[in-house]
């Protein structure tokens, strides 16, 4: 995994590079925000660790500047301060976590490990064509895909293998998607579920009920595959970040409970 | 002009005006009477003059007849006067001119010739003949009455002839009345106007030649004697030529004018009754008088009007004055009665003469019962001295005296007494005014009490301010510490981070290092953690994050805090908190507080002891008690241990308890301590049970 570490203390850069290297990560070190911007394009990092106080451009400014260059890349801030930073504001600006120095390296490493792991997505839909195309897209986006067309297959997958995410169609032929959703919730309360449906009006009540039961999100067919991937990426990042101290409460929630309020009407 | 003087003045003016009018009237009337007399005088005079002229003309005609006869006789008589020729002449004269008789007489009075039908010649004529012959000229015989006829003879001597040597004369005898009556007839008749001719009778009487208008019976008498000397006819026959007021033959007042006919000695009288003369005047006088009376009456009315008007104005003024006086009296009485001040007037001996409403209200007595009473018997015996003092020496006396009211209460009155004097001087009495100062005195007492209370409050508030000031100093001190902590944290955390990273790496790459190396790496790790903890504490203290309170189960929270601490083996921990104990607080911050307290407790019991957690419900909250059996805290340090940077320990910077107190207070609670040296300390965390209690 390629990590961009930005800190003005060269010893910090050295030690982090060495440690992450030991765990098989590639580290791109930058001593300032400007330098980070310069190398970001070529390095294509999958994660960014940024010090708060930097010479020249501040860490927050650098992250803001990096965001368009690295869309969807998780970004974590490091700080030696407690009080200059308002974590809430940073979380709102898309910072996944604010870590205090000295770093809890165990946590950071498990976060990176989790982030770099290939996640398994269970796609539940009775339309084989839809399932097939979605599987292709997700596999191209570095997800392992399992498919299920009926509730029975779903239970089998959940029992037999580790599933990180579920994409559930509310229309499952003769089966009630909402009932399936509730069963998943009862079996694995922490499993994030993304609901998709092609019948926004008919399913409004179901979607609302699902939202009340902490479905993660709801997408209406036909949807942009990129949108689904971005949603899944966000969920993955947040679930991974839950191990970090100073993660945003959304991460903590997903980390602990594995679910969040759905946004059914969005 | 006074009301009383006015009518007299008006009466005087009125009388004067009346007199003036009367005088004017009188003067006017006199002038008018004079004018009337004048007018009538002129009228009678002119008529009289005409009559005189006519009579004289008539006489001259008669004289001409005589002369003519005398003239022609010598030619016609043929020398014989007693002859026929002379008779013819006489006859023609007699016939032609209506004579009674025409005669030729001798100087002896012998008629030698006469016209046929001639009346006997009266003796008087003969006498006159003699006289005429003697004087050789025309003579008019005396007038005399022959029966009803008035004879008048004209005698003219005939110079050219004689009769036997005797001088002769022509005599013509005429009836004067018959001839003259026509002459005197009225040309312009008036109501009472009358003209008459009168001659003197031989016996002193008067012969009225012409008929009398008011003497209808004929013949006209010869008035022998008339008693009145003012008889107009007498005046006329006596030859007076005048115009005057006379009486006439009837005895009536007349305006008359008299003339004299020289040839015959007759008097001509033209008269008119004075009554007629003054008839117009009387009418005018009546008008004058009426007008005068009217004018006087009018003036009287006018003056009466003026007087009445003045009189009524005077009465109105009088009424207005009385009304004003009444108003003024009412006002003074009103002021006296409505003032809240007790007002009482006395005579010079201190007996009440005036007692106002305020007095009546307060004493409950009325005028009847107090007037004439000595003032000190009604309003308190204390007044006696003051009243006597003012009477004696004047000036103002003041006294504050109690007064028992009608209701039985006692009021305190401030009296002021002054002399009341007559306008001209001299002591009339005393006026006393009293103000009820009971309430004021009470208020003064109240004010004094309030002042004292205020002072007390000020002292207390000052103490509070001092305390606040101290607090401020403390917070300034905290602020300085905060800044220091900020930079300190940055400077320390970075190197600590590096050390921590390096340590991690070393352990990572040398998992099989020598035990001694591993021990030292652990020591380094432990010290880094300690340093990290100090810095975190410092930062927490400075930052004091905003609490996110929620219901917290205290027993669970204590267990959790204990799990994070390493409990020394010699210390026994007992958690007596019931599971029902709940507080409203930020669990993270409360855990931090507990961690602090637990650490302190462990440090206070280096030789072992018991740490007890308990909870009790107080007021609107829950009290969490953390007790140890350690060394205890000396009394002088009990408050100071909560101050920042105060520490009794060799390690630590002395922020733990001050942070703990700050955190508890931020959650709306309090942190207090009780301690006994050698026996241990108990920290009490009070926290509200409900959200409302949270700050």
Short mmCIF file of C-alpha atoms in Angstrom, two decimals, chain B residues 360-610:
data_model
loop_
_atom_site.label_atom_id
_atom_site.label_comp_id
_atom_site.label_asym_id
_atom_site.label_seq_id
_atom_site.Cartn_x
_atom_site.Cartn_y
_atom_site.Cartn_z
CA UNK B 360 -60.80 67.08 64.36
CA UNK B 361 -59.84 63.90 62.59
CA UNK B 362 -56.93 63.19 64.83
CA UNK B 363 -58.57 64.06 68.13
CA UNK B 364 -62.05 62.89 67.17
CA UNK B 365 -63.52 66.03 68.74
CA UNK B 366 -65.70 68.60 67.05
CA UNK B 367 -65.75 72.37 67.19
CA UNK B 368 -68.54 72.44 69.76
CA UNK B 369 -66.59 70.51 72.31
CA UNK B 370 -63.26 72.24 71.87
CA UNK B 371 -63.95 75.90 71.12
CA UNK B 372 -63.21 77.93 74.20
CA UNK B 373 -61.24 75.11 75.79
CA UNK B 374 -57.62 75.67 76.69
CA UNK B 375 -55.59 74.24 73.84
CA UNK B 376 -53.39 72.15 76.11
CA UNK B 377 -56.38 70.29 77.46
CA UNK B 378 -57.34 69.21 73.95
CA UNK B 379 -54.03 68.70 72.21
CA UNK B 380 -51.72 67.68 75.01
CA UNK B 381 -50.52 69.35 78.14
CA UNK B 382 -47.09 69.84 76.65
CA UNK B 383 -48.42 72.70 74.56
CA UNK B 384 -49.11 74.88 77.56
CA UNK B 385 -45.55 75.99 78.05
CA UNK B 386 -45.10 76.67 74.37
CA UNK B 387 -48.32 78.73 74.10
CA UNK B 388 -47.44 80.80 77.14
CA UNK B 389 -43.95 81.27 75.87
CA UNK B 390 -45.13 82.54 72.48
CA UNK B 391 -47.69 84.84 74.11
CA UNK B 392 -45.06 86.30 76.34
CA UNK B 393 -42.09 86.73 74.09
CA UNK B 394 -43.38 86.34 70.51
CA UNK B 395 -41.24 84.64 67.91
CA UNK B 396 -41.63 81.01 67.02
CA UNK B 397 -41.83 78.12 69.43
CA UNK B 398 -41.24 74.54 68.35
CA UNK B 399 -42.11 71.40 70.20
CA UNK B 400 -42.28 67.71 69.39
CA UNK B 401 -45.06 66.28 71.51
CA UNK B 402 -47.01 63.07 71.66
CA UNK B 403 -50.75 63.25 71.00
CA UNK B 404 -53.27 60.61 71.91
CA UNK B 405 -55.63 60.11 68.99
CA UNK B 406 -59.32 59.31 69.03
CA UNK B 407 -58.51 55.71 68.16
CA UNK B 408 -56.31 55.48 71.23
CA UNK B 409 -53.03 55.42 69.33
CA UNK B 410 -50.22 57.79 70.00
CA UNK B 411 -48.88 60.07 67.27
CA UNK B 412 -45.84 62.24 67.42
CA UNK B 413 -46.49 65.83 66.36
CA UNK B 414 -44.01 68.54 65.48
CA UNK B 415 -45.63 71.80 66.64
CA UNK B 416 -44.75 75.30 65.51
CA UNK B 417 -46.38 78.17 67.31
CA UNK B 418 -46.46 81.80 66.30
CA UNK B 419 -48.23 84.89 67.54
CA UNK B 420 -51.44 85.97 65.90
CA UNK B 421 -51.72 89.76 65.95
CA UNK B 422 -54.47 92.20 65.04
CA UNK B 423 -53.92 94.13 61.85
CA UNK B 424 -53.29 97.24 63.90
CA UNK B 425 -51.00 95.43 66.30
CA UNK B 426 -51.72 93.88 69.62
CA UNK B 427 -51.73 90.22 70.56
CA UNK B 428 -54.78 88.42 69.33
CA UNK B 429 -53.73 84.92 70.11
CA UNK B 430 -51.53 82.08 69.00
CA UNK B 431 -51.51 79.96 65.87
CA UNK B 432 -50.13 76.47 66.23
CA UNK B 433 -49.48 74.16 63.28
CA UNK B 434 -48.55 70.57 63.82
CA UNK B 435 -47.12 67.98 61.44
CA UNK B 436 -47.56 64.30 62.15
CA UNK B 437 -44.02 62.98 62.10
CA UNK B 438 -44.77 59.51 63.41
CA UNK B 439 -44.40 57.90 60.02
CA UNK B 440 -41.34 59.96 59.24
CA UNK B 441 -39.70 58.94 62.46
CA UNK B 442 -40.56 55.36 61.75
CA UNK B 443 -39.19 55.77 58.24
CA UNK B 444 -36.03 57.27 59.64
CA UNK B 445 -35.61 54.25 61.84
CA UNK B 446 -36.27 52.02 58.86
CA UNK B 447 -33.80 54.01 56.80
CA UNK B 448 -31.17 53.64 59.47
CA UNK B 449 -31.78 49.91 59.55
CA UNK B 450 -31.63 49.71 55.76
CA UNK B 451 -28.42 51.69 55.76
CA UNK B 452 -26.89 49.29 58.17
CA UNK B 453 -28.08 46.41 56.06
CA UNK B 454 -26.69 48.08 52.99
CA UNK B 455 -23.35 48.54 54.64
CA UNK B 456 -23.43 44.95 55.61
CA UNK B 457 -24.21 43.95 52.05
CA UNK B 458 -21.50 46.20 50.72
CA UNK B 459 -19.01 44.56 53.04
CA UNK B 460 -20.20 41.15 51.93
CA UNK B 461 -20.14 42.12 48.29
CA UNK B 462 -16.69 43.60 48.69
CA UNK B 463 -15.55 40.32 50.15
CA UNK B 464 -17.13 38.56 47.18
CA UNK B 465 -15.43 40.91 44.81
CA UNK B 466 -12.12 40.29 46.46
CA UNK B 467 -12.77 36.63 46.09
CA UNK B 468 -13.70 37.11 42.46
CA UNK B 469 -10.57 39.11 42.00
CA UNK B 470 -8.59 36.30 43.46
CA UNK B 471 -10.40 33.96 41.11
CA UNK B 472 -9.48 36.20 38.24
CA UNK B 473 -5.86 36.20 39.28
CA UNK B 474 -6.05 32.49 39.44
CA UNK B 475 -7.58 32.24 36.01
CA UNK B 476 -4.92 34.59 34.66
CA UNK B 477 -2.40 32.30 36.17
CA UNK B 478 -4.18 29.40 34.49
CA UNK B 479 -4.15 31.23 31.19
CA UNK B 480 -0.40 31.74 31.45
CA UNK B 481 -0.01 28.09 32.26
CA UNK B 482 -2.18 27.27 29.26
CA UNK B 483 0.06 29.16 26.88
CA UNK B 484 3.09 27.59 28.39
CA UNK B 485 1.49 24.14 28.18
CA UNK B 486 0.65 24.67 24.51
CA UNK B 487 4.17 25.31 23.39
CA UNK B 488 5.53 22.80 25.85
CA UNK B 489 3.28 20.11 24.40
CA UNK B 490 4.39 20.81 20.86
CA UNK B 491 8.01 20.83 21.79
CA UNK B 492 7.75 17.64 23.80
CA UNK B 493 5.29 15.61 21.83
CA UNK B 494 7.25 15.68 18.62
CA UNK B 495 10.44 14.26 20.16
CA UNK B 496 8.34 11.85 22.18
CA UNK B 497 6.67 10.76 18.98
CA UNK B 498 10.00 10.14 17.41
CA UNK B 499 11.24 8.21 20.45
CA UNK B 500 8.03 6.23 20.49
CA UNK B 501 8.35 5.45 16.79
CA UNK B 502 11.97 4.46 17.21
CA UNK B 503 11.15 2.22 20.13
CA UNK B 504 8.38 0.58 18.11
CA UNK B 505 10.79 -0.03 15.28
CA UNK B 506 13.46 -1.47 17.52
CA UNK B 507 11.05 -3.89 19.10
CA UNK B 508 9.75 -4.74 15.65
CA UNK B 509 13.08 -5.49 14.09
CA UNK B 510 14.62 -7.17 17.10
CA UNK B 511 11.95 -9.41 18.53
CA UNK B 512 14.60 -11.72 19.83
CA UNK B 513 16.81 -9.12 21.54
CA UNK B 514 18.61 -9.84 24.78
CA UNK B 515 16.38 -9.71 27.84
CA UNK B 516 18.31 -6.77 29.23
CA UNK B 517 17.76 -4.88 25.97
CA UNK B 518 14.05 -5.69 26.08
CA UNK B 519 13.87 -4.52 29.73
CA UNK B 520 15.48 -1.23 28.85
CA UNK B 521 13.22 -0.78 25.86
CA UNK B 522 10.28 -1.31 28.24
CA UNK B 523 11.74 1.28 30.64
CA UNK B 524 12.01 3.76 27.75
CA UNK B 525 8.45 2.95 26.73
CA UNK B 526 7.16 3.42 30.26
CA UNK B 527 8.85 6.77 30.64
CA UNK B 528 7.53 7.93 27.27
CA UNK B 529 4.06 6.97 28.40
CA UNK B 530 4.55 8.88 31.67
CA UNK B 531 5.74 11.95 29.82
CA UNK B 532 2.85 11.59 27.40
CA UNK B 533 0.45 11.42 30.30
CA UNK B 534 1.79 14.57 31.93
CA UNK B 535 1.48 16.42 28.69
CA UNK B 536 -2.05 15.14 28.14
CA UNK B 537 -2.98 16.22 31.65
CA UNK B 538 -1.55 19.63 31.03
CA UNK B 539 -3.40 19.95 27.75
CA UNK B 540 -6.66 18.73 29.24
CA UNK B 541 -6.30 21.32 31.93
CA UNK B 542 -5.79 24.06 29.40
CA UNK B 543 -8.34 22.86 26.91
CA UNK B 544 -11.13 21.85 29.26
CA UNK B 545 -13.29 20.49 26.43
CA UNK B 546 -16.95 21.29 26.45
CA UNK B 547 -18.81 18.57 28.30
CA UNK B 548 -21.27 16.37 26.41
CA UNK B 549 -23.37 15.27 29.35
CA UNK B 550 -25.56 12.18 29.32
CA UNK B 551 -26.91 9.86 31.97
CA UNK B 552 -24.05 7.92 33.45
CA UNK B 553 -24.30 4.77 35.55
CA UNK B 554 -21.75 5.53 38.25
CA UNK B 555 -20.96 1.97 39.31
CA UNK B 556 -20.10 1.00 35.74
CA UNK B 557 -18.00 4.10 35.22
CA UNK B 558 -15.98 3.41 38.37
CA UNK B 559 -15.33 -0.16 37.25
CA UNK B 560 -14.17 1.09 33.88
CA UNK B 561 -11.84 3.65 35.47
CA UNK B 562 -10.41 1.03 37.78
CA UNK B 563 -9.74 -1.29 34.86
CA UNK B 564 -7.50 1.33 33.29
CA UNK B 565 -5.45 1.80 36.45
CA UNK B 566 -2.91 -0.55 37.86
CA UNK B 567 -4.11 -1.26 41.36
CA UNK B 568 -1.20 -1.63 43.75
CA UNK B 569 -1.21 -5.07 45.37
CA UNK B 570 -1.29 -3.73 48.93
CA UNK B 571 -4.45 -1.69 48.33
CA UNK B 572 -7.93 -3.10 48.75
CA UNK B 573 -10.59 -1.56 46.51
CA UNK B 574 -14.27 -1.71 47.45
CA UNK B 575 -17.06 -0.45 45.22
CA UNK B 576 -20.15 0.21 47.32
CA UNK B 577 -22.01 2.21 44.67
CA UNK B 578 -25.51 0.85 44.03
CA UNK B 579 -26.16 0.05 40.41
CA UNK B 580 -29.11 2.44 40.46
CA UNK B 581 -26.91 5.49 41.08
CA UNK B 582 -27.03 7.67 37.97
CA UNK B 583 -25.63 11.14 37.30
CA UNK B 584 -25.87 13.59 34.41
CA UNK B 585 -22.31 14.14 33.17
CA UNK B 586 -19.82 13.71 30.35
CA UNK B 587 -18.64 10.12 30.91
CA UNK B 588 -15.23 10.75 29.40
CA UNK B 589 -14.55 13.73 31.63
CA UNK B 590 -15.98 12.00 34.69
CA UNK B 591 -13.71 9.03 33.98
CA UNK B 592 -10.76 11.42 33.83
CA UNK B 593 -11.77 12.84 37.22
CA UNK B 594 -12.06 9.37 38.69
CA UNK B 595 -8.68 8.39 37.26
CA UNK B 596 -7.14 11.39 38.97
CA UNK B 597 -8.78 10.65 42.29
CA UNK B 598 -7.83 6.97 42.11
CA UNK B 599 -4.20 7.79 41.28
CA UNK B 600 -4.05 10.26 44.15
CA UNK B 601 -5.57 7.72 46.53
CA UNK B 602 -3.07 5.07 45.54
CA UNK B 603 -0.24 7.54 46.03
CA UNK B 604 -1.63 8.49 49.46
CA UNK B 605 -1.48 4.87 50.54
CA UNK B 606 2.07 3.75 49.76
CA UNK B 607 1.88 1.27 52.61
CA UNK B 608 -1.46 -0.11 51.69
CA UNK B 609 -5.00 0.65 52.70
CA UNK B 610 -8.54 0.57 51.50
#
